[in-house]
PDB file of C-alpha atoms in Angstrom:
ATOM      1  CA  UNK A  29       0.000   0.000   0.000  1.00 48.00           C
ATOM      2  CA  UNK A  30       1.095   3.518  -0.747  1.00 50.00           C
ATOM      3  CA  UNK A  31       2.181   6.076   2.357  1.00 52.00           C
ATOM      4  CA  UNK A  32      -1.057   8.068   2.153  1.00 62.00           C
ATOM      5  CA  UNK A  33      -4.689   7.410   1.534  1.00 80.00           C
ATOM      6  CA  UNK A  34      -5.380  10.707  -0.535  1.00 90.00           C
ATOM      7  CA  UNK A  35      -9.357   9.957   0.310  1.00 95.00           C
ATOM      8  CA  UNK A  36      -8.876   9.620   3.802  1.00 92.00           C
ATOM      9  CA  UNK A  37     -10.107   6.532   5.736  1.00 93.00           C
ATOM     10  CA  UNK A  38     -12.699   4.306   4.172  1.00 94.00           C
ATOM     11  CA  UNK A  39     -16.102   5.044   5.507  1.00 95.00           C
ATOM     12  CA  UNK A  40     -17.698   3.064   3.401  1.00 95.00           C
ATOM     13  CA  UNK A  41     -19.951  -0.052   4.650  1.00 94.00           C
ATOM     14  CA  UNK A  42     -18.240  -2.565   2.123  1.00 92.00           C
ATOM     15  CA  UNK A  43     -14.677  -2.899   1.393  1.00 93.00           C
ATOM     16  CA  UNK A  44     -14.219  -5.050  -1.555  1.00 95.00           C
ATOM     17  CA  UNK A  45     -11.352  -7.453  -2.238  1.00 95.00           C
ATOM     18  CA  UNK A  46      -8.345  -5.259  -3.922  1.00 97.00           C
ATOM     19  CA  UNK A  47      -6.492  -3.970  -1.906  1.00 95.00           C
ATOM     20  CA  UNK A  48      -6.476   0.087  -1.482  1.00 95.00           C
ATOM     21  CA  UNK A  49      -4.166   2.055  -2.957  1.00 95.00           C
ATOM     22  CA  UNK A  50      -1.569  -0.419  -4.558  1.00 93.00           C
ATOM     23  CA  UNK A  51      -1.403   1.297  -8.002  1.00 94.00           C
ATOM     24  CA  UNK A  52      -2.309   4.857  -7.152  1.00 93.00           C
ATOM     25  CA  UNK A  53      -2.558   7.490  -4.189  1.00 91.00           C
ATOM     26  CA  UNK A  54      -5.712   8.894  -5.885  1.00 95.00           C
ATOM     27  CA  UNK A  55      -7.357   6.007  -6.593  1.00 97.00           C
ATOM     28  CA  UNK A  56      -8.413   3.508  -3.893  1.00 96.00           C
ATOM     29  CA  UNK A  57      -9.496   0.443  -5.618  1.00 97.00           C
ATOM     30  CA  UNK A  58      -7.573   0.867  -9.195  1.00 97.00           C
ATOM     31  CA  UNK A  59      -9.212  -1.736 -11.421  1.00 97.00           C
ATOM     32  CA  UNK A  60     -12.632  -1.629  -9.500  1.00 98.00           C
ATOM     33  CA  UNK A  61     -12.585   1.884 -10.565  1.00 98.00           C
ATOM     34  CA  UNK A  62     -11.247   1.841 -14.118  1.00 98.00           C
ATOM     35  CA  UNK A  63     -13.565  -0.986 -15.326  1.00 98.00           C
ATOM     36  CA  UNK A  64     -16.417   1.676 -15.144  1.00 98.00           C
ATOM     37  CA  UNK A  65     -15.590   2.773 -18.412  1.00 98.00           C
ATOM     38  CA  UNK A  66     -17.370  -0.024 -19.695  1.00 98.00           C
ATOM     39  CA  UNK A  67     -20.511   1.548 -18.941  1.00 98.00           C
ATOM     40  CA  UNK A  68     -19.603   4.868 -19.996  1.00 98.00           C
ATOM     41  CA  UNK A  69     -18.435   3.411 -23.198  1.00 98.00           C
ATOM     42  CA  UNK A  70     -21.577   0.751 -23.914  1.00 98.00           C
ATOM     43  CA  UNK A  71     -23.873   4.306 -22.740  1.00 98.00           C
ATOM     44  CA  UNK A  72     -22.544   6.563 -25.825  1.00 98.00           C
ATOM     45  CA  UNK A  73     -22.117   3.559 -28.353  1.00 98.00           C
ATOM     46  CA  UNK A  74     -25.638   3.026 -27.252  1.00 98.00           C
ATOM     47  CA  UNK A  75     -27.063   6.937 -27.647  1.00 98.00           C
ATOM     48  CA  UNK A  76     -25.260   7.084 -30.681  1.00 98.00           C
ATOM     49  CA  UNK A  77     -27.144   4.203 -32.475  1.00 97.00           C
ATOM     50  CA  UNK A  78     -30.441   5.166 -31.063  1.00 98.00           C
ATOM     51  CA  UNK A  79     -30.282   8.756 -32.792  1.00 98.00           C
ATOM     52  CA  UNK A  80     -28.687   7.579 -36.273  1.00 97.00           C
ATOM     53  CA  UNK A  81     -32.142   4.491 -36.211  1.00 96.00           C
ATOM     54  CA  UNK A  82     -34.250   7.517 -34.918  1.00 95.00           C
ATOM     55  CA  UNK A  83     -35.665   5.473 -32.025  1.00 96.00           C
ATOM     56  CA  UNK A  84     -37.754   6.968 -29.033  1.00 95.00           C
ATOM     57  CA  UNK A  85     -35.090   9.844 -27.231  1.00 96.00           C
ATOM     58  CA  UNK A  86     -36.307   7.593 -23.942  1.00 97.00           C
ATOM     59  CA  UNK A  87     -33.646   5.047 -24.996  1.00 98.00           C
ATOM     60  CA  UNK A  88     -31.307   7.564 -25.147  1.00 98.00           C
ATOM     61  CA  UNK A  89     -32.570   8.294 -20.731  1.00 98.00           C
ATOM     62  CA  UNK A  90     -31.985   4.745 -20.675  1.00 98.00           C
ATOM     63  CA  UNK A  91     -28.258   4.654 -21.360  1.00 98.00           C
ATOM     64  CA  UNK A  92     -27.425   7.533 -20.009  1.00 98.00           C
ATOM     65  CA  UNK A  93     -29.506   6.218 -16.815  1.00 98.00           C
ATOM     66  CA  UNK A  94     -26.549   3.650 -16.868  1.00 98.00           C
ATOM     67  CA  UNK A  95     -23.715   5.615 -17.330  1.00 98.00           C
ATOM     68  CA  UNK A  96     -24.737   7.957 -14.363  1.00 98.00           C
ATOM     69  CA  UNK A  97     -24.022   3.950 -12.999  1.00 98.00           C
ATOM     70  CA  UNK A  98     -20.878   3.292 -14.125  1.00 98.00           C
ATOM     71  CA  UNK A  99     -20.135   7.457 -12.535  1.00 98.00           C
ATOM     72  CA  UNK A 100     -20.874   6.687  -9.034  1.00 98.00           C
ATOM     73  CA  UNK A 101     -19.493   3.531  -9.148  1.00 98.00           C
ATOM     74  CA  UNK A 102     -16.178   4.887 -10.698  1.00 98.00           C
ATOM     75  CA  UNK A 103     -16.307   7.335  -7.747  1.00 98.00           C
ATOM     76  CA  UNK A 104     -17.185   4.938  -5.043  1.00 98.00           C
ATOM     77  CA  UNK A 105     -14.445   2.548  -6.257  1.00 98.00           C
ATOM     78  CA  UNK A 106     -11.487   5.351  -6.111  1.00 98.00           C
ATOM     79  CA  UNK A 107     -13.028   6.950  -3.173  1.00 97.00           C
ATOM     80  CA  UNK A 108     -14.658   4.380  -0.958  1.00 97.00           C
ATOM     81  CA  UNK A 109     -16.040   6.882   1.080  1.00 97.00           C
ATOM     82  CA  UNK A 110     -20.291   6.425   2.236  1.00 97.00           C
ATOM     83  CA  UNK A 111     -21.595   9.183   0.249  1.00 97.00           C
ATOM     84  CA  UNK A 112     -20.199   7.911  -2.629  1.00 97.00           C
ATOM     85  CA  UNK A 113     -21.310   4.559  -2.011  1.00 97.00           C
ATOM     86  CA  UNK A 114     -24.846   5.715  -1.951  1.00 97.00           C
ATOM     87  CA  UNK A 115     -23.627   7.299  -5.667  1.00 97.00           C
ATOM     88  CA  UNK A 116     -23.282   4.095  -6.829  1.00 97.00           C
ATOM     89  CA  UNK A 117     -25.782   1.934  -5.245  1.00 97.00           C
ATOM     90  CA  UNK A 118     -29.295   4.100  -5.184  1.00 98.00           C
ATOM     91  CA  UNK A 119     -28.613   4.649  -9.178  1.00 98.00           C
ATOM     92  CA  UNK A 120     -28.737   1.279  -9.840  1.00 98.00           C
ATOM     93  CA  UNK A 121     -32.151   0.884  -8.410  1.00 98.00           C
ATOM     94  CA  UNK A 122     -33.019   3.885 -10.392  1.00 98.00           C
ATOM     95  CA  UNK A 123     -31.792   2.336 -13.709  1.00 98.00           C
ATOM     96  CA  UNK A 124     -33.571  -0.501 -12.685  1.00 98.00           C
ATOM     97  CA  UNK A 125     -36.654   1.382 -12.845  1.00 98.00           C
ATOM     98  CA  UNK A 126     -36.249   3.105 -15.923  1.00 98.00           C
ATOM     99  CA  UNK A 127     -35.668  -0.110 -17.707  1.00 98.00           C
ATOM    100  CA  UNK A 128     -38.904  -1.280 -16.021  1.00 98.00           C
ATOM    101  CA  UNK A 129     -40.508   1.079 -17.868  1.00 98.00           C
ATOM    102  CA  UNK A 130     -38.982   0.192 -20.806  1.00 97.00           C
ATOM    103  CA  UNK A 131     -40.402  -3.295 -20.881  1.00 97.00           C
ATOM    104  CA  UNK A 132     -43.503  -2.456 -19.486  1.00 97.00           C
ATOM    105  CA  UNK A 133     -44.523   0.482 -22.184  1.00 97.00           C
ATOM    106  CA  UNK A 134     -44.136  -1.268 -25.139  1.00 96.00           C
ATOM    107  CA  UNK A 135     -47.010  -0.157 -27.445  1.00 94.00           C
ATOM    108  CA  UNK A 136     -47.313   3.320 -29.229  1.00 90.00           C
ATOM    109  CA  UNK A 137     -50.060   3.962 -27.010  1.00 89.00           C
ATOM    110  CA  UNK A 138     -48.967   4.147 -24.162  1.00 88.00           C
ATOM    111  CA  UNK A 139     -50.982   1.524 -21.699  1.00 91.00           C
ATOM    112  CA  UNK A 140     -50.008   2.281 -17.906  1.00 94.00           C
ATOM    113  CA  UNK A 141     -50.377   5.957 -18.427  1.00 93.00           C
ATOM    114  CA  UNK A 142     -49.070   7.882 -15.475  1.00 95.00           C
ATOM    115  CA  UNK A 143     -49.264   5.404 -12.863  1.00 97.00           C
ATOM    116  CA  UNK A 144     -46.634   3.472 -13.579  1.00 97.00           C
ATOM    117  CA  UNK A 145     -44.169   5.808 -13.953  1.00 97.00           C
ATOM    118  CA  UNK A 146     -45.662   7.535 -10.282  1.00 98.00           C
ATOM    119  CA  UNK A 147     -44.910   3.806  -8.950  1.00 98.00           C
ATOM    120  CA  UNK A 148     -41.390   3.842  -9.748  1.00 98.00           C
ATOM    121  CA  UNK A 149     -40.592   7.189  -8.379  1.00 98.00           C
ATOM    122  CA  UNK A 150     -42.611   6.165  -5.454  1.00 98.00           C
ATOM    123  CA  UNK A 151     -40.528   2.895  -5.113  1.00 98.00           C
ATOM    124  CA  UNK A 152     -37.211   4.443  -6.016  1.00 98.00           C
ATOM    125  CA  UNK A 153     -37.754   7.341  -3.118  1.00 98.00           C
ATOM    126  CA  UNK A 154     -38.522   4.659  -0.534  1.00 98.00           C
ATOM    127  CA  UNK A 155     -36.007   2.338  -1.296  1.00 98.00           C
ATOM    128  CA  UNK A 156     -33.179   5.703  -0.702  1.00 98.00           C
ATOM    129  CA  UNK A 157     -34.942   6.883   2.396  1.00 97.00           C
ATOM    130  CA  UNK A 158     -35.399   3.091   3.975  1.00 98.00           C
ATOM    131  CA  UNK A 159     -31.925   2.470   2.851  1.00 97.00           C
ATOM    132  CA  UNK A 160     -30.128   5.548   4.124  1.00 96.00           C
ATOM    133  CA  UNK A 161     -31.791   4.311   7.729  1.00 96.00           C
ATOM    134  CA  UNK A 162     -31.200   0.440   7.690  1.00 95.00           C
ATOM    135  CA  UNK A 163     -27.916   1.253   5.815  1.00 91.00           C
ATOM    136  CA  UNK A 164     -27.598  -2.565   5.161  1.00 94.00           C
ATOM    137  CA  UNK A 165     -25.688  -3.459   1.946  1.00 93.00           C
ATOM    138  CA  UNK A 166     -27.882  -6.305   1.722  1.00 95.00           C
ATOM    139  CA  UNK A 167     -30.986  -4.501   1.697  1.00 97.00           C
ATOM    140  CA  UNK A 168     -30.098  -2.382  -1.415  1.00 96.00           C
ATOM    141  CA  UNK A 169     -29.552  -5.888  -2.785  1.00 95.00           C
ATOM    142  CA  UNK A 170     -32.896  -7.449  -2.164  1.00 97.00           C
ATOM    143  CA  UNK A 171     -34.433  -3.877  -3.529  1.00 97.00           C
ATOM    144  CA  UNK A 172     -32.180  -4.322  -6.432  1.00 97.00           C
ATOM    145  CA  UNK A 173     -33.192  -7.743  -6.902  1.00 96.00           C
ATOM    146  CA  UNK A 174     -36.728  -7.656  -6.994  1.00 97.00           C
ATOM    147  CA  UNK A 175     -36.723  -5.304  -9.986  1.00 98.00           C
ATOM    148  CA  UNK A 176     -34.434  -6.829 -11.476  1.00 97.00           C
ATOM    149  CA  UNK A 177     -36.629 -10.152 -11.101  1.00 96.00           C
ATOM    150  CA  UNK A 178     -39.924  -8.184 -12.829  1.00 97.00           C
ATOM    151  CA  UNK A 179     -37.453  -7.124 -15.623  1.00 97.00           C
ATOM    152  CA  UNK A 180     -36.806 -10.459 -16.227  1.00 96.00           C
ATOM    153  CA  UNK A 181     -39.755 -11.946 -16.235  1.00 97.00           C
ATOM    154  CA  UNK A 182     -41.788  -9.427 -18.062  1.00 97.00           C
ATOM    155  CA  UNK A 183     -39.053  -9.565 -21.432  1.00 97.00           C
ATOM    156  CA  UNK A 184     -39.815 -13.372 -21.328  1.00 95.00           C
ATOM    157  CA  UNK A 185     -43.191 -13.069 -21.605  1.00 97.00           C
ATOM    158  CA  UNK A 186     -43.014 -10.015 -24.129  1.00 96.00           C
ATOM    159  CA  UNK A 187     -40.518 -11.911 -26.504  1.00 94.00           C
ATOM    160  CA  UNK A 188     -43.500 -14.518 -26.386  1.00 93.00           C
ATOM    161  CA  UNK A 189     -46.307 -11.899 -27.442  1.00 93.00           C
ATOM    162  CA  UNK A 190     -44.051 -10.210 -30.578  1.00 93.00           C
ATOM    163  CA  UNK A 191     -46.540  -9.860 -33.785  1.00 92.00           C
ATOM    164  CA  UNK A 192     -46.231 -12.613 -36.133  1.00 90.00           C
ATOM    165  CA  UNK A 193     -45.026 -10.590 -39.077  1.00 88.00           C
ATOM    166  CA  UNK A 194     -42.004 -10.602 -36.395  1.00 90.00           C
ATOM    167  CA  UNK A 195     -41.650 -13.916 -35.650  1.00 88.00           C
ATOM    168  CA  UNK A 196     -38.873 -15.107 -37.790  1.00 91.00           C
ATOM    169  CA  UNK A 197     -35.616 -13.981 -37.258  1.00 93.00           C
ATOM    170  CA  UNK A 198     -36.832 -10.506 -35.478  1.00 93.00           C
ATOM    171  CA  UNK A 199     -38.364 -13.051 -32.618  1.00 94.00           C
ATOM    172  CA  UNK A 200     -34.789 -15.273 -32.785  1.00 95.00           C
ATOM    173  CA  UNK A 201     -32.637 -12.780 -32.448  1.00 96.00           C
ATOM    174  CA  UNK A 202     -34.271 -10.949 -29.831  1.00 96.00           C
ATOM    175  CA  UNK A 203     -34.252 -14.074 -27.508  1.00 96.00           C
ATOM    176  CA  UNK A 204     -30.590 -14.547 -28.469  1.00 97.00           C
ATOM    177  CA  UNK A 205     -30.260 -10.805 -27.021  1.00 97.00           C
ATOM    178  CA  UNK A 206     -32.177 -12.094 -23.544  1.00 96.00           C
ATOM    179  CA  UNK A 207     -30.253 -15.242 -23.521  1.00 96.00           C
ATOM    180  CA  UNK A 208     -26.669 -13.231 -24.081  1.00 97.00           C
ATOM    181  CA  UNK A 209     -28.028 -10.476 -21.190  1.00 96.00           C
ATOM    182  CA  UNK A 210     -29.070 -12.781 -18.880  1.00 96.00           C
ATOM    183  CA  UNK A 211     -25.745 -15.128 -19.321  1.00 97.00           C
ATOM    184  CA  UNK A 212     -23.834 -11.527 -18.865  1.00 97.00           C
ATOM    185  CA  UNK A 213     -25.757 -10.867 -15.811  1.00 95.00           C
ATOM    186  CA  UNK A 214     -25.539 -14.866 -14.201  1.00 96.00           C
ATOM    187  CA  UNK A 215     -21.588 -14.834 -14.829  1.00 97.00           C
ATOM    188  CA  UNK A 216     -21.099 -11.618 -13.766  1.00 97.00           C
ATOM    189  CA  UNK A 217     -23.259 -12.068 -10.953  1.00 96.00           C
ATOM    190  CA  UNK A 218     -21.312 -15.246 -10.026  1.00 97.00           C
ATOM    191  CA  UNK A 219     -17.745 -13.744 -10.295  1.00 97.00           C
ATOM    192  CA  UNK A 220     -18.785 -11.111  -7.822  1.00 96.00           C
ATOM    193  CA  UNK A 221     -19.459 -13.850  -5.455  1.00 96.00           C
ATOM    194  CA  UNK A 222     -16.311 -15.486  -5.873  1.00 97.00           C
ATOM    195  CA  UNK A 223     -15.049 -12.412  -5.485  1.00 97.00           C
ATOM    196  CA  UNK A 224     -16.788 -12.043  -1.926  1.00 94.00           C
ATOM    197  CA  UNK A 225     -16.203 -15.801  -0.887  1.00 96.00           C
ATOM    198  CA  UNK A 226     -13.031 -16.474  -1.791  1.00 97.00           C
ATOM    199  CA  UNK A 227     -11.151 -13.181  -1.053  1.00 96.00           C
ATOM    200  CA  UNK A 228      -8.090 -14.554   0.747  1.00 96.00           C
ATOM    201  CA  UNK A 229      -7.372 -17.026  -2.189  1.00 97.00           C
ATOM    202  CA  UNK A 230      -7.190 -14.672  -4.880  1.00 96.00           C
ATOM    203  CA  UNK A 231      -5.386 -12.186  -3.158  1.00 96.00           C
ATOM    204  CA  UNK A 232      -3.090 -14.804  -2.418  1.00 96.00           C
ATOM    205  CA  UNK A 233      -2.863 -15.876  -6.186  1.00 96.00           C
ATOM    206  CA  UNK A 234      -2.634 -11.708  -6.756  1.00 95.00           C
ATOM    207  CA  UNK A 235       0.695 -11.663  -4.048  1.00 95.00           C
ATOM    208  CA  UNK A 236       2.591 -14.932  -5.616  1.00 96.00           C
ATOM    209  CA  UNK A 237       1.941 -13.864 -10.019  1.00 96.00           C
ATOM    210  CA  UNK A 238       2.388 -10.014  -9.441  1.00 94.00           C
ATOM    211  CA  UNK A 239       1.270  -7.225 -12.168  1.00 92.00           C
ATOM    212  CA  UNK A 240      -0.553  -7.222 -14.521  1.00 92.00           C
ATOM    213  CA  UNK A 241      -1.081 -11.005 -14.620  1.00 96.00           C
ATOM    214  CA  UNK A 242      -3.018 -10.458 -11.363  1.00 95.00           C
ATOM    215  CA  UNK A 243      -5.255  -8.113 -12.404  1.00 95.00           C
ATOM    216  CA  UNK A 244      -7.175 -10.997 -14.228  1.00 96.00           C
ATOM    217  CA  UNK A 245      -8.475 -11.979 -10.757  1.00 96.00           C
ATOM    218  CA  UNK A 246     -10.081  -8.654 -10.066  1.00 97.00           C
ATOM    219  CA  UNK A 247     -13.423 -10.608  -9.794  1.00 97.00           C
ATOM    220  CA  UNK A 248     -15.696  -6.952  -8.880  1.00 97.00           C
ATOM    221  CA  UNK A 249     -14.303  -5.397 -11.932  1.00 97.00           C
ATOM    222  CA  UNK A 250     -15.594  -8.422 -14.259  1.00 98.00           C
ATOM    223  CA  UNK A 251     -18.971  -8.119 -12.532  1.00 98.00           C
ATOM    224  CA  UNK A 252     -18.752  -4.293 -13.912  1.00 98.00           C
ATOM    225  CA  UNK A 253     -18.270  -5.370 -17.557  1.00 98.00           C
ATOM    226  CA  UNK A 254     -20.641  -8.225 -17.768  1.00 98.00           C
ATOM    227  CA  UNK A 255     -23.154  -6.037 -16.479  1.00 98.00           C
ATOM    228  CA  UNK A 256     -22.371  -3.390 -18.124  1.00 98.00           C
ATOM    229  CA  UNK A 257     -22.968  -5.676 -21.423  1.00 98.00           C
ATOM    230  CA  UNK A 258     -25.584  -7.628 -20.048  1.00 98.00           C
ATOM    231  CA  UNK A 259     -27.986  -4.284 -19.522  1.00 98.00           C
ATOM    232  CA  UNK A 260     -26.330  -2.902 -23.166  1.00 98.00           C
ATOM    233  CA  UNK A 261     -28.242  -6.027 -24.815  1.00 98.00           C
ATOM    234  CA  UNK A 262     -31.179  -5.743 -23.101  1.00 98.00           C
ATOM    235  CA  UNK A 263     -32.035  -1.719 -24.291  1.00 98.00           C
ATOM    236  CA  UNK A 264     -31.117  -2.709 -27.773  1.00 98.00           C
ATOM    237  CA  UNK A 265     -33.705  -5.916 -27.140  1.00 98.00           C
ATOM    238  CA  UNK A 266     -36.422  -3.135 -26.010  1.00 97.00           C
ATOM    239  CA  UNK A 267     -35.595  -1.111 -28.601  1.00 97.00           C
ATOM    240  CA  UNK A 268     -36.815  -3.622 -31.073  1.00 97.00           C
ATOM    241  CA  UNK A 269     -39.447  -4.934 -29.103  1.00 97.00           C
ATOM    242  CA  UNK A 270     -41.093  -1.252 -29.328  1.00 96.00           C
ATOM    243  CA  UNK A 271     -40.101  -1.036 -32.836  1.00 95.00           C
ATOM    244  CA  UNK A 272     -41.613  -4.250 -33.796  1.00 95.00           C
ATOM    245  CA  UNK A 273     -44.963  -3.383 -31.426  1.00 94.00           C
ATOM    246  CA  UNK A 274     -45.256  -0.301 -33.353  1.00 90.00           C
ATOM    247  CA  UNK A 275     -45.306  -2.220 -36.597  1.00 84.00           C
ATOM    248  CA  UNK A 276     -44.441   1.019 -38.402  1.00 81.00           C
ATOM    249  CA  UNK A 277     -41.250   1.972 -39.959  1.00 78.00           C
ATOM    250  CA  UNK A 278     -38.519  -0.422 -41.363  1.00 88.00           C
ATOM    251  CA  UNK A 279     -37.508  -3.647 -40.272  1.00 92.00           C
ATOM    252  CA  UNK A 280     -34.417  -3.830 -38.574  1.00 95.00           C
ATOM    253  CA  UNK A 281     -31.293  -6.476 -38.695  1.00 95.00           C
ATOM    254  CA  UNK A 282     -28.426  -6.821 -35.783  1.00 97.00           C
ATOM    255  CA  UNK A 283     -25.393  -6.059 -37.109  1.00 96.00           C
ATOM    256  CA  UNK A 284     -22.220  -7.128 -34.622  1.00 97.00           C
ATOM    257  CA  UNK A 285     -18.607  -5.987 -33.899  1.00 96.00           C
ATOM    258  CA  UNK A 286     -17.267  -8.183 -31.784  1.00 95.00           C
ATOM    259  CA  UNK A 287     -19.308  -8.461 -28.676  1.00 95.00           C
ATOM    260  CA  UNK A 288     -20.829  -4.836 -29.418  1.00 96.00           C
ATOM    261  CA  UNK A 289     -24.180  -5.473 -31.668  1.00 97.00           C
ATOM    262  CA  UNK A 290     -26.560  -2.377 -33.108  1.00 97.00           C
ATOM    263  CA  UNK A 291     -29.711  -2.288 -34.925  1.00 97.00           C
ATOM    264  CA  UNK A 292     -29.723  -1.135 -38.775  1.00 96.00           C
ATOM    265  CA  UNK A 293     -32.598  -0.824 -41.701  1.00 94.00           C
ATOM    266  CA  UNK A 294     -32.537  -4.291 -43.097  1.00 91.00           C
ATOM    267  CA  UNK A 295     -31.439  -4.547 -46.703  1.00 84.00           C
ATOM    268  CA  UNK A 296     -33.524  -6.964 -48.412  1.00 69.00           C
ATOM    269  CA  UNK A 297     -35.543  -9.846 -47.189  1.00 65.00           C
ATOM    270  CA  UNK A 298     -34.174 -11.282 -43.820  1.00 68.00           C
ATOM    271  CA  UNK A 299     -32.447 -14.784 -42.652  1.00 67.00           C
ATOM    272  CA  UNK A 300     -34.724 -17.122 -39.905  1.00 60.00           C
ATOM    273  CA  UNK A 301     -30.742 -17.020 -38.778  1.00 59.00           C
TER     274      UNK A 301
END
């Protein structure tokens, strides 16, 4: 560890496995931290193909609703500090929300009117005030969890109800995108448990290979990128779910760069692969 702690002394109710300060003063947990710019990244690749396809400017809320993630996480990582765990934590329930909305509002006409919208607020403002008095990292996790279950099961069901002018490779492809954001969220999701469980091990294995080989078993900052992914396939899914309710405009094709895919006008008549 470095001489000084430029933040000060954690005050944070979680301290995650790397160790604080090793690579930088200013930064407390280096590669916690820097993986963030995953989400920043997946956010403006994201706006930027929802303008050029002309898609609802909500999608373009969405991702930034994830970025202002991948912010406070970035500064609760290099900080560790309480208020800026809060930064990172409440916004994901937020997110949460706004994608809720997203899978929920899927028709031009708009179905749930108000209410729904006046739920989520509701929910989001109890969750930070109930949260900020049990102050109990698992807490925030159940909160988290439970929206996160609704998402979940309300794309499954809504990949099942797509129009049947759709149901070729439209319908294929957009359970592919489920399938590839759910396995983003389950791996990621069970790195950041081995990450919890087996601290003392990898840390070990961190001590005995050295830099940069090491890094690879920064569990927490996997967890950012396949989340960061996993929630990066599922707007582009709800994007063409709403195009595809609509039944207006053209039909779309998913076009991929490595693991990045985006949505395009489909030349011609589409595969069923």
């Amino acid at each position: 560890m470095l001489e000084q702690d430029y933040w000060g002394v954690p005050t944070s109710t979680i301290d995650w496995c790397e160790e604080n300060y090793i690579i930088s003063k200013y930064i407390a947990e280096y590669f916690n931290t820097t993986t963030n710019l995953a989400f920043g990244f997946l956010a403006l690749f994201g706006i930027y193909n929802t303008i050029t396809n002309g898609f609802s400017k909500s999608f373009v809320i969405a991702h930034l609703s994830v970025m202002f993630v991948g912010v406070g996480s970035w500064l609760f990582h290099m900080t560790l500090q309480y208020e800026m765990q809060l930064l990172d934590e409440l916004p994901m329930i937020y997110a949460a929300c706004v994608m809720v909305w997203h899978i929920f509002e899927i028709h031009p006409q708009k179905r749930y009117g108000v209410l729904l919208p006046l739920f989520l607020v509701g929910y989001s403002a109890f969750v930070s005030y109930s949260y900020i008095i049990i102050n109990n990292p698992v807490y925030h996790q159940i909160c988290y969890g439970l929206v996160v279950g609704t998402i979940v099961i309300r794309s499954v069901y809504v990949c099942h109800k797509i129009p049947a002018a759709y149901q070729g490779y439209e319908q294929l492809w957009m359970s592919r995108l489920l399938w590839l954001g759910a396995g983003c969220f389950g791996g990621a999701f069970l790195v950041w448990n081995i990450d919890n469980q087996f601290c003392d091990i990898l840390r070990g294995w961190r001590h005995t290979v050295g830099l940069p080989i090491g890094a690879i078993s920064e569990l927490h900052g996997w967890w950012h990128i396949g989340t960061s992914l996993g929630v990066y396939y599922f707007i582009v899914y709800c994007e063409w779910v709403h195009q595809a309710m609509s039944g207006k405009g053209p039909r779309y094709e998913i076009k991929w760069v490595g693991p990045l895919c985006y949505l395009r006008p489909a030349k011609g008549q589409l595969k069923t692969n």
